[in-house]
Amino acid sequence: MRLIIAEKPSLARAIADALPGSPRKQEGAIVVGDTTVTWCLGHLLEQAPPDAYDPAHKQWRLDTLPILPEHWKLTPRPKARGQLAAIRKLLKAANEVVHAGDPDREGQLLVQEVIEYLGWKGRVSRLLVSDLNRPAVQRALSRLEDNRRYQPLYRAAESRSRADWLYGINLTRAWTLTGRQAGHDGVLSVGRVQTPVLGLVVRRDAEIRGFTPRPFFVLWADLAVSRGELRAWWSPGEHHPLDDQGRLLAREPAASLAERLPGAEGRLVTLETQQKRQPAPLPYSLSALQVDAARRHGISAKVVLDTCQSLYERHQLITYPRSDCRYLPEEHFAAARGTLEGACREDDTLRGWLDGADFTRRSRAWNDSKVGAHHALAPTGRPADMARLTTTEANVFRLIARNVIAQFYPPLSTRDVKAEFSILGETFRARGQEILDPGWKPLFTTRDEAPPLPPLSEGEGGRVQNSDVEDRETRPPEPFNDASLIKAMMNIGRYVDDPAVRRTLREHDGLGTEATRAGIIETLVERGYLVREGKALRATRLGSALIASLPEAVSRPERTALWEQRLGAIAEEDAAPAPFLESLVADLRTLLAAADAGRLRQALHSAEGAEAKAPRRTSGRRSSGRSARSGKRRTPQRRKESR
């Protein structure tokens, strides 16, 4: 009997439906001919708790840290015992096993750890399914690989799991016990990803709170030129008081010049014209979709992930959603027209977009060299019955379909114009953009980025019709929201000061993974470290105090991003896991030595004071500075050790 072990019941059903023969259900499995398909329920196993290694570890004590297992143990999750028993029984009757976990690091881990835990010693094949439609699953079944090819991926996932346990268990116990000494009765959870994400928000809030607005002044002049009118902006010279962004800090020079401008004659001294062709945005990865869905529809990252899972598993309208890739396999290009016509035929909006598509166009999205274990999110071709979808499901599906349809539209073609005028010996600049071919852009927005300038010729004159000085004020940056925090997690190198580390992160950029980023935000909210104020995410008093009490390296992104680099080397280059874990243990000993009740007590006091003083505001237009209030305290009551 051939036994296929899928990651989830939905995938098991899709595999069974793609096999020749009539499916027959039995407890915990589906039988089709001589093949039995069973499933996990996500992770059936988890890292054993500390007291599984030594009963003395059941009591939390500082003098037992760090806890360092010599031989790692897994234990069944409480609700998974029944399914684990079913797989154990099926394995005894199997002569061939197929690993059908999702095509990513965690998918490799959660099925393989079950196979090894239950003692299977025979050959294992690997089935990679990224699309639950029957033809796609049938193609995948015809391309089984040897699971040994994916051992580096498994070792990387196993190393990640063990490292998370070491880091979270030891630091959470240390700071929770220190917190009790400082008067805080509750768990202080520390994790390798969640804590640096919290650090991003805490630092942003502190910048906003500490921001002092500064006035600056801009001067514009409306010019009549030979074939129309335009507005130009004064560019003051360095002899005037300017900030580091070239903004004028004193009103008098602008006001004095403004008085002399009406009726003044100017001349166009420099004219730069550049034609640009911008290709369509690529199809979505999960994180890119979460950013756009939050901006366009106000959908939280967690809801986007859950919606994508529903579109993938329940409705089978999209391909595997937890993807970090924005490219599509080249073999999908030939079938793209049929796939999109099938997917879009039930929706007026999608059909309208499809009518403008030219399927002879081949965009940069079709690139096998850019596709790894999975490809960009795309429609499967199954017709989308919008009446059966929720509003959120329909909105997310349209975004996914739109970005694939856009690959068959022309590039956005523009003519960008920069004009520099000399008026009364001063420099005034204007810029505009003329859209030559809108290409894909109407699928995304009808708004022009910059209005066009009238036709201009270098050397022509212009007469000032009107002018004015605008009094402006610098503003703090906006607080993080779901979209901006996901984007920050994707591009974490921007928040790293060390140029050498930033260079290293270019190819290994990111906090968390496509599958975990939304959950990290929700975990921080649930544990009382972040609070939502409208769309804004703010750090609470407790979250701010935790970051202040930790060594800076724990709350900075460098450490966890470099972890991902080491894990990537294990997965992609078959590097040994031992040096990575040994380095982590050495770091842990240093970090544990920094736990200090006095520092935490002061951090809690300081955070309370900052919360009391901070103004209540949930948004602000972005400018040069930084501000925000800490949120309300919510203390976790359950003893929960963190990853």
XYZ file of C-alpha atoms in Angstrom, residues 29 36 45 102 110 178 189 237 267 292 359 411 437 573 582 598:
16
model
C -7.732 8.682 5.752
C -4.209 5.684 1.023
C 4.167 17.357 17.243
C 3.392 22.240 1.797
C 5.861 19.011 10.024
C 13.100 39.330 36.873
C 7.376 36.880 26.609
C 20.389 79.002 -2.218
C 13.363 82.734 -18.591
C -1.715 46.368 -0.722
C -2.014 37.486 -24.451
C 3.995 49.242 -19.895
C 0.195 55.307 -22.849
C 23.949 25.177 0.881
C 26.448 26.546 19.418
C 16.194 47.320 38.856
